[in-house]
Each structure stands twice: as structure tokens, then as C-alpha cells.
Amino acid sequence: MAEMLMTDKPDAVIVATGAQSFAPAIPGRDGVNVADAWDVLAGRREVYGRVAVIGGGLVGCETAEYLARQGCRVSVVEMLDKIADGESGTVLPTLLESFRACGVQQLPGHKVEQIRLDAVVCTDKEGNTVELPCDHVVLALGARPVAFDTKALEEAGVRVVRVGDCAGRAADLDNATKTAYDAACTL
């Protein structure tokens, strides 16, 4: 793709390739009962019944709230000590109230060890094993930038500016908007 851009000899190229979801190698993550949060939110994958959402960041919390409002019995498993850690003080109270109203179970401080067809197996901070029965598991464990090789552009002296997901924190709308605005202002 970068080679195609070279035929036009641009002064600058803004790279905004987006991100793709990422999940570490958890035993069972490729099971038929496991879905990606982005696929669930986009309507490409349907889950129902008892759902364990693995990852209590913004995407995991949005997915949990969405599924709970669809009638699923949802549990959110988060390795950190707090669900939605870093979320703004204006959004967090509303989210937690929605979780309360919808009966979303929160399990902060729990590390997923294994995903089975009938349960998620975790350990809590004390090292105790916790089995969370579920019909489906939704992974919301993070994102990584989509790769785009800019070497040919940079070698030809073309200014390359990365924005959004490939400019630092993937899946961060505030960062994406700010870096895109800053890039447009500098050109």
C-alpha cells in the first residue's frame, strides 16, 4: 500500500489504520462458546443466557451493559482491582447504576485461568479458585493497532503522521480525535 502512495509523491501521509481486538493465550479462548466483544457489539455474533465478559475496561463494560439490557445474566471478570478503572467521574456512576439495575455481577481482582464450555475458571487475589458458570464468554481484553509499513514512505522523505489507534493507546476515542485534530492542524 505504501508503494502505491509513492506514485503520487505526497508531502505527508496520515496513517489511521485502526485497531483489532487482542486476547492473550488463555486456555479455551478458541472455544465455540467464546466471542469477541467487538463482534457482539457490531451484531456479527449473538450470545445469550449466562454470559461472562472477560475484561472490565470500557469495551467490556459497554458490552456487559448491552447484553444485560438484552436479557442476559452477565458477569464481568476484571484482573485489576476496579471495574472500569480510569473511566470518567461522569460516566462511571451511570454505568455502575446500570449494572446494579440490570444485576450485572462484578468480579474485580480475578484472573482468568481457563475457559471451559460450561464455566470460566479464575483465581482471586488470595489465590482461591473461582468457577463462574456460563453459557457464553465474551472477550474484551484490549486492542492492538493494525500494522502499516511506512518504511518506503519514510525513506523517500515523506512525512508520516500516525493518528488514532496507531498513535499510542488503541481503542481510545479521545486519543484518536485529539491526534487526528493535531495532525490536521500541522499540515
PDB file of C-alpha atoms in Angstrom:
ATOM      1  CA  MET A   1       0.000   0.000   0.000  1.00  0.00           C
ATOM      2  CA  ALA A   2       2.786   2.444   0.869  1.00  0.00           C
ATOM      3  CA  GLU A   3       4.329   1.770  -2.556  1.00  0.00           C
ATOM      4  CA  MET A   4       1.070   2.826  -4.251  1.00  0.00           C
ATOM      5  CA  LEU A   5       1.162   6.095  -2.356  1.00  0.00           C
ATOM      6  CA  MET A   6       4.651   6.782  -3.679  1.00  0.00           C
ATOM      7  CA  THR A   7       3.360   7.130  -7.242  1.00  0.00           C
ATOM      8  CA  ASP A   8       1.601  10.352  -6.175  1.00  0.00           C
ATOM      9  CA  LYS A   9       4.660  11.609  -4.234  1.00  0.00           C
ATOM     10  CA  PRO A  10       2.696  13.029  -1.303  1.00  0.00           C
ATOM     11  CA  ASP A  11       4.109  15.658   1.031  1.00  0.00           C
ATOM     12  CA  ALA A  12       2.685  13.814   4.017  1.00  0.00           C
ATOM     13  CA  VAL A  13       0.682  10.728   4.842  1.00  0.00           C
ATOM     14  CA  ILE A  14      -1.646  10.404   7.791  1.00  0.00           C
ATOM     15  CA  VAL A  15      -1.788   6.793   8.948  1.00  0.00           C
ATOM     16  CA  ALA A  16      -5.098   5.906  10.599  1.00  0.00           C
ATOM     17  CA  THR A  17      -5.269   2.137  10.213  1.00  0.00           C
ATOM     18  CA  GLY A  18      -7.459   1.381  13.200  1.00  0.00           C
ATOM     19  CA  ALA A  19      -7.101  -1.449  15.671  1.00  0.00           C
ATOM     20  CA  GLN A  20      -8.054  -5.052  16.060  1.00  0.00           C
ATOM     21  CA  SER A  21      -9.039  -6.804  19.245  1.00  0.00           C
ATOM     22  CA  PHE A  22      -6.442  -8.756  21.147  1.00  0.00           C
ATOM     23  CA  ALA A  23      -6.619 -11.562  23.673  1.00  0.00           C
ATOM     24  CA  PRO A  24      -3.777 -13.328  25.441  1.00  0.00           C
ATOM     25  CA  ALA A  25      -3.386 -17.098  25.176  1.00  0.00           C
ATOM     26  CA  ILE A  26      -5.977 -18.229  27.709  1.00  0.00           C
ATOM     27  CA  PRO A  27      -6.703 -21.964  27.512  1.00  0.00           C
ATOM     28  CA  GLY A  28     -10.108 -22.357  25.880  1.00  0.00           C
ATOM     29  CA  ARG A  29     -10.233 -18.928  24.211  1.00  0.00           C
ATOM     30  CA  ASP A  30     -10.883 -20.545  20.821  1.00  0.00           C
ATOM     31  CA  GLY A  31     -13.939 -22.457  22.039  1.00  0.00           C
ATOM     32  CA  VAL A  32     -17.271 -22.351  20.222  1.00  0.00           C
ATOM     33  CA  ASN A  33     -18.780 -20.551  23.225  1.00  0.00           C
ATOM     34  CA  VAL A  34     -16.264 -17.668  23.065  1.00  0.00           C
ATOM     35  CA  ALA A  35     -16.957 -14.428  21.177  1.00  0.00           C
ATOM     36  CA  ASP A  36     -15.129 -11.162  20.686  1.00  0.00           C
ATOM     37  CA  ALA A  37     -16.748  -8.060  22.221  1.00  0.00           C
ATOM     38  CA  TRP A  38     -16.348  -6.077  19.003  1.00  0.00           C
ATOM     39  CA  ASP A  39     -18.230  -8.794  17.091  1.00  0.00           C
ATOM     40  CA  VAL A  40     -21.016  -8.831  19.696  1.00  0.00           C
ATOM     41  CA  LEU A  41     -21.405  -5.037  19.657  1.00  0.00           C
ATOM     42  CA  ALA A  42     -21.377  -4.977  15.837  1.00  0.00           C
ATOM     43  CA  GLY A  43     -24.111  -7.626  15.683  1.00  0.00           C
ATOM     44  CA  ARG A  44     -21.858 -10.189  13.965  1.00  0.00           C
ATOM     45  CA  ARG A  45     -22.073 -12.611  16.894  1.00  0.00           C
ATOM     46  CA  GLU A  46     -25.000 -13.399  19.144  1.00  0.00           C
ATOM     47  CA  VAL A  47     -24.703 -14.646  22.704  1.00  0.00           C
ATOM     48  CA  TYR A  48     -27.416 -15.439  25.232  1.00  0.00           C
ATOM     49  CA  GLY A  49     -28.095 -16.853  28.674  1.00  0.00           C
ATOM     50  CA  ARG A  50     -25.367 -16.610  31.288  1.00  0.00           C
ATOM     51  CA  VAL A  51     -22.518 -14.561  29.812  1.00  0.00           C
ATOM     52  CA  ALA A  52     -19.096 -13.948  31.318  1.00  0.00           C
ATOM     53  CA  VAL A  53     -17.465 -10.818  29.919  1.00  0.00           C
ATOM     54  CA  ILE A  54     -13.709 -11.062  30.396  1.00  0.00           C
ATOM     55  CA  GLY A  55     -12.247  -7.586  30.716  1.00  0.00           C
ATOM     56  CA  GLY A  56     -13.740  -4.751  32.726  1.00  0.00           C
ATOM     57  CA  GLY A  57     -12.417  -1.815  30.719  1.00  0.00           C
ATOM     58  CA  LEU A  58     -14.652   0.471  28.678  1.00  0.00           C
ATOM     59  CA  VAL A  59     -15.360  -2.031  25.866  1.00  0.00           C
ATOM     60  CA  GLY A  60     -16.064  -4.835  28.331  1.00  0.00           C
ATOM     61  CA  CYS A  61     -18.368  -2.643  30.393  1.00  0.00           C
ATOM     62  CA  GLU A  62     -20.255  -1.388  27.337  1.00  0.00           C
ATOM     63  CA  THR A  63     -20.665  -4.978  26.164  1.00  0.00           C
ATOM     64  CA  ALA A  64     -21.822  -6.136  29.598  1.00  0.00           C
ATOM     65  CA  GLU A  65     -24.390  -3.343  29.818  1.00  0.00           C
ATOM     66  CA  TYR A  66     -25.633  -4.044  26.275  1.00  0.00           C
ATOM     67  CA  LEU A  67     -26.024  -7.775  26.944  1.00  0.00           C
ATOM     68  CA  ALA A  68     -27.687  -7.235  30.319  1.00  0.00           C
ATOM     69  CA  ARG A  69     -30.249  -4.951  28.670  1.00  0.00           C
ATOM     70  CA  GLN A  70     -30.852  -7.737  26.106  1.00  0.00           C
ATOM     71  CA  GLY A  71     -31.815 -10.074  28.944  1.00  0.00           C
ATOM     72  CA  CYS A  72     -28.535 -11.920  29.505  1.00  0.00           C
ATOM     73  CA  ARG A  73     -27.322 -12.688  33.013  1.00  0.00           C
ATOM     74  CA  VAL A  74     -23.924 -11.020  32.867  1.00  0.00           C
ATOM     75  CA  SER A  75     -20.779 -11.239  34.971  1.00  0.00           C
ATOM     76  CA  VAL A  76     -17.733  -9.030  34.366  1.00  0.00           C
ATOM     77  CA  VAL A  77     -14.345 -10.506  35.256  1.00  0.00           C
ATOM     78  CA  GLU A  78     -11.504  -7.987  35.628  1.00  0.00           C
ATOM     79  CA  MET A  79      -7.925  -8.673  36.684  1.00  0.00           C
ATOM     80  CA  LEU A  80      -7.435  -5.152  38.064  1.00  0.00           C
ATOM     81  CA  ASP A  81      -8.879  -4.173  41.436  1.00  0.00           C
ATOM     82  CA  LYS A  82     -11.533  -1.949  39.886  1.00  0.00           C
ATOM     83  CA  ILE A  83     -14.102  -2.307  37.128  1.00  0.00           C
ATOM     84  CA  ALA A  84     -13.898   0.497  34.521  1.00  0.00           C
ATOM     85  CA  ASP A  85     -10.665   1.777  36.033  1.00  0.00           C
ATOM     86  CA  GLY A  86      -9.840   5.173  34.549  1.00  0.00           C
ATOM     87  CA  GLU A  87     -13.384   5.886  33.409  1.00  0.00           C
ATOM     88  CA  SER A  88     -14.528   9.463  33.923  1.00  0.00           C
ATOM     89  CA  GLY A  89     -16.400  10.554  37.023  1.00  0.00           C
ATOM     90  CA  THR A  90     -19.394  11.474  34.872  1.00  0.00           C
ATOM     91  CA  VAL A  91     -19.738   8.110  33.115  1.00  0.00           C
ATOM     92  CA  LEU A  92     -18.748   5.724  35.925  1.00  0.00           C
ATOM     93  CA  PRO A  93     -21.669   6.408  38.314  1.00  0.00           C
ATOM     94  CA  THR A  94     -24.192   5.958  35.492  1.00  0.00           C
ATOM     95  CA  LEU A  95     -22.515   2.754  34.363  1.00  0.00           C
ATOM     96  CA  LEU A  96     -22.422   1.289  37.867  1.00  0.00           C
ATOM     97  CA  GLU A  97     -26.069   2.227  38.449  1.00  0.00           C
ATOM     98  CA  SER A  98     -26.969   0.468  35.199  1.00  0.00           C
ATOM     99  CA  PHE A  99     -25.009  -2.597  36.342  1.00  0.00           C
ATOM    100  CA  ARG A 100     -26.914  -2.540  39.641  1.00  0.00           C
ATOM    101  CA  ALA A 101     -30.297  -2.159  37.932  1.00  0.00           C
ATOM    102  CA  CYS A 102     -29.549  -4.962  35.456  1.00  0.00           C
ATOM    103  CA  GLY A 103     -27.981  -7.296  38.030  1.00  0.00           C
ATOM    104  CA  VAL A 104     -24.519  -7.384  36.436  1.00  0.00           C
ATOM    105  CA  GLN A 105     -22.146  -9.302  38.697  1.00  0.00           C
ATOM    106  CA  GLN A 106     -18.720  -7.677  39.073  1.00  0.00           C
ATOM    107  CA  LEU A 107     -15.586  -9.693  39.828  1.00  0.00           C
ATOM    108  CA  PRO A 108     -12.629  -7.294  40.078  1.00  0.00           C
ATOM    109  CA  GLY A 109      -9.290  -8.738  41.169  1.00  0.00           C
ATOM    110  CA  HIS A 110      -9.911 -12.039  39.371  1.00  0.00           C
ATOM    111  CA  LYS A 111      -7.522 -13.550  36.823  1.00  0.00           C
ATOM    112  CA  VAL A 112      -8.941 -15.910  34.209  1.00  0.00           C
ATOM    113  CA  GLU A 113      -7.036 -19.179  34.143  1.00  0.00           C
ATOM    114  CA  GLN A 114      -9.215 -21.233  31.785  1.00  0.00           C
ATOM    115  CA  ILE A 115     -12.352 -21.011  29.672  1.00  0.00           C
ATOM    116  CA  ARG A 116     -14.479 -24.160  29.526  1.00  0.00           C
ATOM    117  CA  LEU A 117     -17.718 -24.869  27.691  1.00  0.00           C
ATOM    118  CA  ASP A 118     -19.660 -24.531  30.947  1.00  0.00           C
ATOM    119  CA  ALA A 119     -17.617 -22.095  33.032  1.00  0.00           C
ATOM    120  CA  VAL A 120     -14.785 -19.624  33.365  1.00  0.00           C
ATOM    121  CA  VAL A 121     -12.155 -20.638  35.908  1.00  0.00           C
ATOM    122  CA  CYS A 122     -10.485 -17.737  37.747  1.00  0.00           C
ATOM    123  CA  THR A 123      -8.263 -17.117  40.714  1.00  0.00           C
ATOM    124  CA  ASP A 124      -8.919 -14.275  43.113  1.00  0.00           C
ATOM    125  CA  LYS A 125      -6.261 -12.121  44.805  1.00  0.00           C
ATOM    126  CA  GLU A 126      -5.892 -14.644  47.626  1.00  0.00           C
ATOM    127  CA  GLY A 127      -5.235 -17.456  45.146  1.00  0.00           C
ATOM    128  CA  ASN A 128      -8.627 -19.125  45.594  1.00  0.00           C
ATOM    129  CA  THR A 129     -10.121 -20.836  42.558  1.00  0.00           C
ATOM    130  CA  VAL A 130     -13.481 -19.435  41.465  1.00  0.00           C
ATOM    131  CA  GLU A 131     -15.659 -21.150  38.860  1.00  0.00           C
ATOM    132  CA  LEU A 132     -18.144 -18.906  37.113  1.00  0.00           C
ATOM    133  CA  PRO A 133     -20.848 -20.947  35.325  1.00  0.00           C
ATOM    134  CA  CYS A 134     -21.750 -19.517  31.919  1.00  0.00           C
ATOM    135  CA  ASP A 135     -23.198 -20.351  28.515  1.00  0.00           C
ATOM    136  CA  HIS A 136     -21.026 -17.890  26.592  1.00  0.00           C
ATOM    137  CA  VAL A 137     -17.814 -15.963  27.151  1.00  0.00           C
ATOM    138  CA  VAL A 138     -17.128 -12.567  25.593  1.00  0.00           C
ATOM    139  CA  LEU A 139     -13.536 -11.363  25.379  1.00  0.00           C
ATOM    140  CA  ALA A 140     -12.870  -7.647  25.838  1.00  0.00           C
ATOM    141  CA  LEU A 141      -9.197  -7.747  26.734  1.00  0.00           C
ATOM    142  CA  GLY A 142      -7.749  -4.951  24.668  1.00  0.00           C
ATOM    143  CA  ALA A 143      -6.735  -3.880  21.207  1.00  0.00           C
ATOM    144  CA  ARG A 144      -3.624  -3.554  19.104  1.00  0.00           C
ATOM    145  CA  PRO A 145      -3.008  -1.222  16.168  1.00  0.00           C
ATOM    146  CA  VAL A 146      -3.377  -2.658  12.684  1.00  0.00           C
ATOM    147  CA  ALA A 147       0.109  -2.753  11.173  1.00  0.00           C
ATOM    148  CA  PHE A 148       1.010  -0.486   8.253  1.00  0.00           C
ATOM    149  CA  ASP A 149       4.574  -0.457   6.933  1.00  0.00           C
ATOM    150  CA  THR A 150       5.717   3.130   6.377  1.00  0.00           C
ATOM    151  CA  LYS A 151       9.384   2.360   5.755  1.00  0.00           C
ATOM    152  CA  ALA A 152       9.279   3.145   1.998  1.00  0.00           C
ATOM    153  CA  LEU A 153       7.499   6.431   2.657  1.00  0.00           C
ATOM    154  CA  GLU A 154       9.924   7.498   5.341  1.00  0.00           C
ATOM    155  CA  GLU A 155      12.953   6.511   3.236  1.00  0.00           C
ATOM    156  CA  ALA A 156      11.601   8.695   0.423  1.00  0.00           C
ATOM    157  CA  GLY A 157      11.388  11.650   2.799  1.00  0.00           C
ATOM    158  CA  VAL A 158       7.605  11.648   3.095  1.00  0.00           C
ATOM    159  CA  ARG A 159       6.359  12.930   6.429  1.00  0.00           C
ATOM    160  CA  VAL A 160       4.367  10.199   8.193  1.00  0.00           C
ATOM    161  CA  VAL A 161       1.945  11.120  10.959  1.00  0.00           C
ATOM    162  CA  ARG A 162       0.204   8.377  12.918  1.00  0.00           C
ATOM    163  CA  VAL A 163      -3.207   9.112  14.410  1.00  0.00           C
ATOM    164  CA  GLY A 164      -5.806   7.257  16.396  1.00  0.00           C
ATOM    165  CA  ASP A 165      -5.223   3.645  17.287  1.00  0.00           C
ATOM    166  CA  CYS A 166      -1.729   3.505  15.775  1.00  0.00           C
ATOM    167  CA  ALA A 167      -0.589   6.627  17.683  1.00  0.00           C
ATOM    168  CA  GLY A 168      -0.459   5.209  21.172  1.00  0.00           C
ATOM    169  CA  ARG A 169      -3.492   3.912  23.014  1.00  0.00           C
ATOM    170  CA  ALA A 170      -5.613   1.660  20.837  1.00  0.00           C
ATOM    171  CA  ALA A 171      -9.407   1.869  21.153  1.00  0.00           C
ATOM    172  CA  ASP A 172      -9.265   5.270  22.862  1.00  0.00           C
ATOM    173  CA  LEU A 173     -11.697   7.640  21.149  1.00  0.00           C
ATOM    174  CA  ASP A 174     -10.374  10.743  22.931  1.00  0.00           C
ATOM    175  CA  ASN A 175      -6.829   9.936  21.796  1.00  0.00           C
ATOM    176  CA  ALA A 176      -7.996   9.250  18.240  1.00  0.00           C
ATOM    177  CA  THR A 177      -9.851  12.547  17.993  1.00  0.00           C
ATOM    178  CA  LYS A 178      -7.024  14.586  19.514  1.00  0.00           C
ATOM    179  CA  THR A 179      -4.253  13.048  17.404  1.00  0.00           C
ATOM    180  CA  ALA A 180      -6.291  13.442  14.209  1.00  0.00           C
ATOM    181  CA  TYR A 181      -7.051  17.075  15.026  1.00  0.00           C
ATOM    182  CA  ASP A 182      -3.422  17.783  15.864  1.00  0.00           C
ATOM    183  CA  ALA A 183      -2.252  16.120  12.638  1.00  0.00           C
ATOM    184  CA  ALA A 184      -4.694  18.133  10.509  1.00  0.00           C
ATOM    185  CA  CYS A 185      -3.587  21.370  12.181  1.00  0.00           C
ATOM    186  CA  THR A 186       0.089  20.713  11.467  1.00  0.00           C
ATOM    187  CA  LEU A 187      -0.397  20.030   7.748  1.00  0.00           C
TER     188      LEU A 187
END
